[in-house]
mmCIF file of C-alpha atoms in Angstrom:
data_model
loop_
_atom_site.group_PDB
_atom_site.id
_atom_site.type_symbol
_atom_site.label_atom_id
_atom_site.label_comp_id
_atom_site.label_asym_id
_atom_site.label_seq_id
_atom_site.Cartn_x
_atom_site.Cartn_y
_atom_site.Cartn_z
ATOM 1 C CA UNK T 1 9.273 19.229 12.226
ATOM 2 C CA UNK T 2 10.792 21.984 10.121
ATOM 3 C CA UNK T 3 14.116 20.198 9.556
ATOM 4 C CA UNK T 4 12.981 16.630 8.979
ATOM 5 C CA UNK T 5 9.471 17.074 7.492
ATOM 6 C CA UNK T 6 8.682 20.547 6.175
ATOM 7 C CA UNK T 7 12.202 21.245 4.881
ATOM 8 C CA UNK T 8 12.446 18.172 2.607
ATOM 9 C CA UNK T 9 8.915 18.791 1.273
ATOM 10 C CA UNK T 10 9.751 22.404 0.335
ATOM 11 C CA UNK T 11 13.089 21.357 -1.186
ATOM 12 C CA UNK T 12 11.372 18.596 -3.179
ATOM 13 C CA UNK T 13 8.751 21.005 -4.511
ATOM 14 C CA UNK T 14 11.480 23.461 -5.541
ATOM 15 C CA UNK T 15 13.366 20.638 -7.284
ATOM 16 C CA UNK T 16 10.258 19.860 -9.330
ATOM 17 C CA UNK T 17 10.402 23.419 -10.725
ATOM 18 C CA UNK T 18 13.928 22.956 -12.097
ATOM 19 C CA UNK T 19 15.573 21.020 -14.916
ATOM 20 C CA UNK T 20 17.965 19.200 -12.565
ATOM 21 C CA UNK T 21 19.487 16.091 -14.140
ATOM 22 C CA UNK T 22 21.534 13.159 -12.929
ATOM 23 C CA UNK T 23 24.142 13.587 -15.668
ATOM 24 C CA UNK T 24 25.029 16.179 -18.297
ATOM 25 C CA UNK T 25 25.209 19.970 -18.074
ATOM 26 C CA UNK T 26 22.043 20.277 -15.981
ATOM 27 C CA UNK T 27 23.581 18.108 -13.275
ATOM 28 C CA UNK T 28 25.796 21.097 -12.406
ATOM 29 C CA UNK T 29 23.998 24.124 -13.799
ATOM 30 C CA UNK T 30 20.386 23.810 -12.687
ATOM 31 C CA UNK T 31 17.871 26.280 -14.129
ATOM 32 C CA UNK T 32 14.492 27.278 -12.769
ATOM 33 C CA UNK T 33 11.848 26.327 -15.383
ATOM 34 C CA UNK T 34 8.621 26.949 -13.458
ATOM 35 C CA UNK T 35 5.741 24.584 -14.162
ATOM 36 C CA UNK T 36 7.233 23.033 -17.326
ATOM 37 C CA UNK T 37 7.722 19.648 -15.623
ATOM 38 C CA UNK T 38 4.067 19.581 -14.576
ATOM 39 C CA UNK T 39 2.893 20.549 -18.090
ATOM 40 C CA UNK T 40 5.030 17.742 -19.478
ATOM 41 C CA UNK T 41 3.709 15.354 -16.841
ATOM 42 C CA UNK T 42 0.012 15.973 -17.537
ATOM 43 C CA UNK T 43 0.661 15.630 -21.272
ATOM 44 C CA UNK T 44 2.436 12.289 -20.781
ATOM 45 C CA UNK T 45 0.103 9.340 -21.609
ATOM 46 C CA UNK T 46 1.956 7.172 -19.087
ATOM 47 C CA UNK T 47 0.969 9.432 -16.176
ATOM 48 C CA UNK T 48 -2.820 8.740 -16.105
ATOM 49 C CA UNK T 49 -2.057 5.023 -16.494
ATOM 50 C CA UNK T 50 0.289 5.179 -13.494
ATOM 51 C CA UNK T 51 -2.301 7.068 -11.437
ATOM 52 C CA UNK T 52 -4.922 4.445 -12.257
ATOM 53 C CA UNK T 53 -2.568 1.572 -11.431
ATOM 54 C CA UNK T 54 -1.608 3.261 -8.152
ATOM 55 C CA UNK T 55 -5.276 3.600 -7.180
ATOM 56 C CA UNK T 56 -5.896 -0.061 -8.066
ATOM 57 C CA UNK T 57 -2.835 -1.114 -6.080
ATOM 58 C CA UNK T 58 -3.800 0.928 -3.003
ATOM 59 C CA UNK T 59 -7.484 0.013 -3.037
ATOM 60 C CA UNK T 60 -6.974 -3.629 -3.969
ATOM 61 C CA UNK T 61 -4.068 -4.557 -1.737
ATOM 62 C CA UNK T 62 -4.503 -2.150 1.187
ATOM 63 C CA UNK T 63 -7.859 -0.453 1.705
ATOM 64 C CA UNK T 64 -9.923 -3.550 0.885
ATOM 65 C CA UNK T 65 -7.763 -6.662 1.172
ATOM 66 C CA UNK T 66 -5.483 -5.891 4.119
ATOM 67 C CA UNK T 67 -8.275 -4.286 6.133
ATOM 68 C CA UNK T 68 -10.823 -7.058 5.602
ATOM 69 C CA UNK T 69 -8.310 -9.905 5.865
ATOM 70 C CA UNK T 70 -6.574 -8.368 8.882
ATOM 71 C CA UNK T 71 -9.864 -7.929 10.742
ATOM 72 C CA UNK T 72 -10.999 -11.412 9.739
ATOM 73 C CA UNK T 73 -7.794 -13.020 11.017
ATOM 74 C CA UNK T 74 -7.997 -11.033 14.259
ATOM 75 C CA UNK T 75 -11.587 -12.229 14.815
ATOM 76 C CA UNK T 76 -10.643 -15.847 14.068
ATOM 77 C CA UNK T 77 -7.641 -15.735 16.383
ATOM 78 C CA UNK T 78 -9.804 -14.256 19.136
ATOM 79 C CA UNK T 79 -12.056 -17.328 19.037
ATOM 80 C CA UNK T 80 -9.370 -19.941 18.319
ATOM 81 C CA UNK T 81 -7.465 -21.952 20.914
ATOM 82 C CA UNK T 82 -3.984 -20.859 21.943
ATOM 83 C CA UNK T 83 -2.166 -23.347 19.693
ATOM 84 C CA UNK T 84 -4.063 -22.411 16.528
ATOM 85 C CA UNK T 85 -3.910 -18.712 17.388
ATOM 86 C CA UNK T 86 -0.142 -18.869 17.907
ATOM 87 C CA UNK T 87 0.399 -20.882 14.712
ATOM 88 C CA UNK T 88 -1.629 -18.521 12.525
ATOM 89 C CA UNK T 89 -0.056 -15.463 14.144
ATOM 90 C CA UNK T 90 3.466 -16.789 13.568
ATOM 91 C CA UNK T 91 2.796 -17.606 9.904
ATOM 92 C CA UNK T 92 1.222 -14.216 9.164
ATOM 93 C CA UNK T 93 3.758 -12.124 11.090
ATOM 94 C CA UNK T 94 6.726 -13.911 9.478
ATOM 95 C CA UNK T 95 5.943 -12.243 6.134
ATOM 96 C CA UNK T 96 5.795 -8.852 7.834
ATOM 97 C CA UNK T 97 9.122 -9.107 9.680
ATOM 98 C CA UNK T 98 11.029 -10.181 6.564
ATOM 99 C CA UNK T 99 13.161 -7.396 5.058
ATOM 100 C CA UNK T 100 11.258 -5.903 2.127
ATOM 101 C CA UNK T 101 13.897 -6.913 -0.411
ATOM 102 C CA UNK T 102 13.753 -10.529 0.805
ATOM 103 C CA UNK T 103 9.941 -10.533 0.677
ATOM 104 C CA UNK T 104 10.138 -9.131 -2.858
ATOM 105 C CA UNK T 105 12.450 -11.900 -4.093
ATOM 106 C CA UNK T 106 10.320 -14.547 -2.353
ATOM 107 C CA UNK T 107 7.246 -13.138 -4.134
ATOM 108 C CA UNK T 108 9.102 -13.109 -7.447
ATOM 109 C CA UNK T 109 10.076 -16.754 -6.992
ATOM 110 C CA UNK T 110 6.491 -17.653 -6.074
ATOM 111 C CA UNK T 111 4.798 -15.964 -9.064
ATOM 112 C CA UNK T 112 7.448 -16.563 -11.757
ATOM 113 C CA UNK T 113 6.693 -18.924 -14.656
ATOM 114 C CA UNK T 114 8.629 -21.802 -13.074
ATOM 115 C CA UNK T 115 7.772 -20.737 -9.544
ATOM 116 C CA UNK T 116 5.958 -22.294 -6.624
ATOM 117 C CA UNK T 117 2.441 -21.191 -7.621
ATOM 118 C CA UNK T 118 2.615 -22.821 -11.049
ATOM 119 C CA UNK T 119 4.084 -25.974 -9.497
ATOM 120 C CA UNK T 120 1.094 -26.161 -7.157
ATOM 121 C CA UNK T 121 -1.369 -25.486 -9.982
ATOM 122 C CA UNK T 122 0.282 -28.172 -12.131
ATOM 123 C CA UNK T 123 -0.579 -30.680 -9.400
ATOM 124 C CA UNK T 124 -4.290 -30.138 -10.112
ATOM 125 C CA UNK T 125 -3.914 -30.023 -13.876
ATOM 126 C CA UNK T 126 -3.870 -26.255 -14.470
ATOM 127 C CA UNK T 127 -1.280 -25.188 -17.090
ATOM 128 C CA UNK T 128 1.484 -22.791 -16.132
ATOM 129 C CA UNK T 129 0.760 -19.063 -16.318
ATOM 130 C CA UNK T 130 3.397 -16.357 -16.518
ATOM 131 C CA UNK T 131 1.771 -14.300 -13.753
ATOM 132 C CA UNK T 132 4.375 -11.536 -13.787
ATOM 133 C CA UNK T 133 3.841 -10.991 -17.511
ATOM 134 C CA UNK T 134 0.143 -11.777 -18.006
ATOM 135 C CA UNK T 135 -1.310 -10.531 -14.706
ATOM 136 C CA UNK T 136 1.385 -8.274 -13.193
ATOM 137 C CA UNK T 137 -0.948 -6.147 -11.042
ATOM 138 C CA UNK T 138 -2.685 -9.229 -9.647
ATOM 139 C CA UNK T 139 0.695 -10.658 -8.669
ATOM 140 C CA UNK T 140 2.001 -7.499 -6.978
ATOM 141 C CA UNK T 141 -1.324 -6.887 -5.191
ATOM 142 C CA UNK T 142 -1.366 -10.417 -3.768
ATOM 143 C CA UNK T 143 2.283 -10.090 -2.768
ATOM 144 C CA UNK T 144 1.576 -6.832 -0.937
ATOM 145 C CA UNK T 145 -1.411 -8.400 0.842
ATOM 146 C CA UNK T 146 0.793 -11.290 1.974
ATOM 147 C CA UNK T 147 3.477 -8.854 3.054
ATOM 148 C CA UNK T 148 1.335 -6.331 4.925
ATOM 149 C CA UNK T 149 -1.723 -8.057 6.403
ATOM 150 C CA UNK T 150 0.058 -8.812 9.689
ATOM 151 C CA UNK T 151 0.203 -5.105 10.537
ATOM 152 C CA UNK T 152 -3.589 -4.721 10.315
ATOM 153 C CA UNK T 153 -4.144 -8.005 12.128
ATOM 154 C CA UNK T 154 -2.013 -7.002 15.116
ATOM 155 C CA UNK T 155 -3.717 -3.610 15.471
ATOM 156 C CA UNK T 156 -7.183 -5.173 15.262
ATOM 157 C CA UNK T 157 -6.214 -7.812 17.804
ATOM 158 C CA UNK T 158 -5.305 -5.076 20.277
ATOM 159 C CA UNK T 159 -8.543 -3.205 19.521
ATOM 160 C CA UNK T 160 -10.703 -6.314 19.965
ATOM 161 C CA UNK T 161 -9.070 -6.996 23.322
ATOM 162 C CA UNK T 162 -10.291 -3.568 24.471
ATOM 163 C CA UNK T 163 -13.945 -4.258 23.594
ATOM 164 C CA UNK T 164 -15.725 -4.750 26.972
ATOM 165 C CA UNK T 165 -16.876 -8.405 27.105
ATOM 166 C CA UNK T 166 -19.972 -7.471 29.121
ATOM 167 C CA UNK T 167 -21.312 -5.449 26.176
ATOM 168 C CA UNK T 168 -20.842 -8.376 23.814
ATOM 169 C CA UNK T 169 -22.442 -10.728 26.311
ATOM 170 C CA UNK T 170 -25.405 -8.371 26.739
ATOM 171 C CA UNK T 171 -25.945 -8.310 22.974
ATOM 172 C CA UNK T 172 -25.708 -12.101 22.900
ATOM 173 C CA UNK T 173 -28.320 -12.421 25.668
ATOM 174 C CA UNK T 174 -30.595 -10.058 23.718
ATOM 175 C CA UNK T 175 -30.488 -12.533 20.843
ATOM 176 C CA UNK T 176 -27.951 -10.879 18.540
ATOM 177 C CA UNK T 177 -26.133 -13.420 16.386
ATOM 178 C CA UNK T 178 -22.460 -13.334 15.486
ATOM 179 C CA UNK T 179 -22.840 -11.127 12.403
ATOM 180 C CA UNK T 180 -25.169 -8.700 14.184
ATOM 181 C CA UNK T 181 -22.769 -8.416 17.142
ATOM 182 C CA UNK T 182 -19.963 -7.728 14.697
ATOM 183 C CA UNK T 183 -21.971 -5.110 12.789
ATOM 184 C CA UNK T 184 -23.720 -3.292 15.651
ATOM 185 C CA UNK T 185 -21.328 -3.783 18.575
ATOM 186 C CA UNK T 186 -17.760 -4.682 17.606
ATOM 187 C CA UNK T 187 -17.200 -2.546 14.488
ATOM 188 C CA UNK T 188 -18.739 0.660 15.969
ATOM 189 C CA UNK T 189 -16.537 0.267 19.063
ATOM 190 C CA UNK T 190 -13.326 -0.109 17.028
ATOM 191 C CA UNK T 191 -14.305 2.413 14.337
ATOM 192 C CA UNK T 192 -11.495 4.838 15.199
ATOM 193 C CA UNK T 193 -8.965 2.000 15.106
ATOM 194 C CA UNK T 194 -10.243 0.989 11.664
ATOM 195 C CA UNK T 195 -9.871 4.564 10.379
ATOM 196 C CA UNK T 196 -6.376 4.884 11.827
ATOM 197 C CA UNK T 197 -5.317 1.543 10.342
ATOM 198 C CA UNK T 198 -6.761 2.509 6.958
ATOM 199 C CA UNK T 199 -4.720 5.723 6.962
ATOM 200 C CA UNK T 200 -1.451 4.007 7.908
ATOM 201 C CA UNK T 201 -1.912 1.108 5.489
ATOM 202 C CA UNK T 202 -2.937 3.431 2.648
ATOM 203 C CA UNK T 203 0.071 5.723 3.040
ATOM 204 C CA UNK T 204 2.540 2.840 3.374
ATOM 205 C CA UNK T 205 1.103 1.105 0.296
ATOM 206 C CA UNK T 206 1.106 4.324 -1.723
ATOM 207 C CA UNK T 207 4.892 4.484 -1.391
ATOM 208 C CA UNK T 208 5.660 0.782 -2.057
ATOM 209 C CA UNK T 209 8.594 0.591 -4.453
ATOM 210 C CA UNK T 210 10.913 -2.355 -3.768
ATOM 211 C CA UNK T 211 8.254 -5.053 -3.990
ATOM 212 C CA UNK T 212 7.022 -3.940 -7.428
ATOM 213 C CA UNK T 213 10.454 -3.085 -8.809
ATOM 214 C CA UNK T 214 11.927 -6.490 -7.942
ATOM 215 C CA UNK T 215 8.899 -8.430 -9.176
ATOM 216 C CA UNK T 216 8.111 -6.646 -12.456
ATOM 217 C CA UNK T 217 10.228 -3.461 -12.741
ATOM 218 C CA UNK T 218 6.982 -1.762 -13.722
ATOM 219 C CA UNK T 219 6.441 -4.054 -16.710
ATOM 220 C CA UNK T 220 5.599 -5.559 -18.996
ATOM 221 C CA UNK T 221 5.640 -2.221 -20.730
ATOM 222 C CA UNK T 222 4.065 0.080 -18.157
ATOM 223 C CA UNK T 223 1.341 -2.308 -16.974
ATOM 224 C CA UNK T 224 2.549 -2.274 -13.369
ATOM 225 C CA UNK T 225 4.186 1.160 -13.310
ATOM 226 C CA UNK T 226 2.763 2.853 -10.235
ATOM 227 C CA UNK T 227 3.748 6.438 -9.353
ATOM 228 C CA UNK T 228 6.829 5.496 -7.252
ATOM 229 C CA UNK T 229 8.113 3.303 -10.109
ATOM 230 C CA UNK T 230 7.447 6.060 -12.666
ATOM 231 C CA UNK T 231 9.251 8.629 -10.510
ATOM 232 C CA UNK T 232 12.258 6.325 -10.129
ATOM 233 C CA UNK T 233 12.446 5.568 -13.857
ATOM 234 C CA UNK T 234 12.299 9.217 -14.881
ATOM 235 C CA UNK T 235 14.746 10.399 -12.216
ATOM 236 C CA UNK T 236 17.366 7.637 -12.252
ATOM 237 C CA UNK T 237 16.868 5.591 -15.427
ATOM 238 C CA UNK T 238 16.362 8.593 -17.725
ATOM 239 C CA UNK T 239 18.390 10.965 -15.485
ATOM 240 C CA UNK T 240 15.652 13.634 -15.358
ATOM 241 C CA UNK T 241 15.718 14.493 -11.655
ATOM 242 C CA UNK T 242 13.421 17.521 -11.960
ATOM 243 C CA UNK T 243 10.729 15.587 -13.828
ATOM 244 C CA UNK T 244 10.981 12.624 -11.440
ATOM 245 C CA UNK T 245 10.651 14.994 -8.497
ATOM 246 C CA UNK T 246 7.501 16.477 -10.033
ATOM 247 C CA UNK T 247 5.985 12.992 -10.114
ATOM 248 C CA UNK T 248 7.002 12.448 -6.484
ATOM 249 C CA UNK T 249 5.387 15.769 -5.571
ATOM 250 C CA UNK T 250 2.110 14.693 -7.179
ATOM 251 C CA UNK T 251 2.335 11.450 -5.212
ATOM 252 C CA UNK T 252 2.839 13.517 -2.057
ATOM 253 C CA UNK T 253 -0.331 15.483 -2.832
ATOM 254 C CA UNK T 254 -2.276 12.255 -3.393
ATOM 255 C CA UNK T 255 -1.109 11.020 -0.005
ATOM 256 C CA UNK T 256 -2.125 14.329 1.556
ATOM 257 C CA UNK T 257 -5.652 13.967 0.153
ATOM 258 C CA UNK T 258 -5.981 10.484 1.637
ATOM 259 C CA UNK T 259 -4.634 11.771 4.959
ATOM 260 C CA UNK T 260 -7.111 14.656 5.110
ATOM 261 C CA UNK T 261 -10.026 12.289 4.439
ATOM 262 C CA UNK T 262 -8.940 9.879 7.162
ATOM 263 C CA UNK T 263 -8.133 12.634 9.683
ATOM 264 C CA UNK T 264 -11.605 14.121 9.181
ATOM 265 C CA UNK T 265 -13.069 10.664 9.780
ATOM 266 C CA UNK T 266 -11.085 10.431 13.034
ATOM 267 C CA UNK T 267 -12.593 13.612 14.480
ATOM 268 C CA UNK T 268 -14.839 12.982 17.496
ATOM 269 C CA UNK T 269 -18.494 12.896 16.537
ATOM 270 C CA UNK T 270 -20.679 15.669 17.937
ATOM 271 C CA UNK T 271 -23.550 14.688 20.203
#
């Protein structure tokens, strides 16, 4: 724990208090500058934009979309026949098992101006849209949903298999319809699984870099520059390692806040 988790966190925080650079004199002679990087960060107009885009990306493509879609697919596959269940499962899981860089290039090809999506829309008379330029956050959110929904679906499938069928049957005999059984029986019984899945999906989405960088590189301008993209640009494009590390540290704190919320939700309820 100390070597592989706590150590890197402490070293990263220390790096954010220095003027370390990728090139130049500060690449060799690093000076301690205290909180200057954080003062610069909170004065940077790009930072609040990146925070907002990160929240939109996490909420839109993980907390809401992947959770709802994953649970919906798991419920459908539970009721479907073996052939349909296997077909849907294979299609959804294929996107998940692809290497991230491959999934990113596939998404880029799909949403580009001459890509698959515009070819399909042209078939029904809708003019081509440059999705990656006009609606970059919509494109990356949909790509992340496509990429990550399988994870939620598989976890929910396992949780639904553990719901005692006699309880569901008893609710059905008592006259509870499908939506009422879902609301009052199924969801309460898999509540801890939902909270755990939300935590894992949120933290993994918070650190997504390759998908966005390949599709938009944070552009146009900064309209899809989430915190990981901003940290990369400052550290490696502009060679300011200390400033980029400060951004990464803020991202670490954001992830810690999400984790604390979810862990508190996972605590056993008192009688």
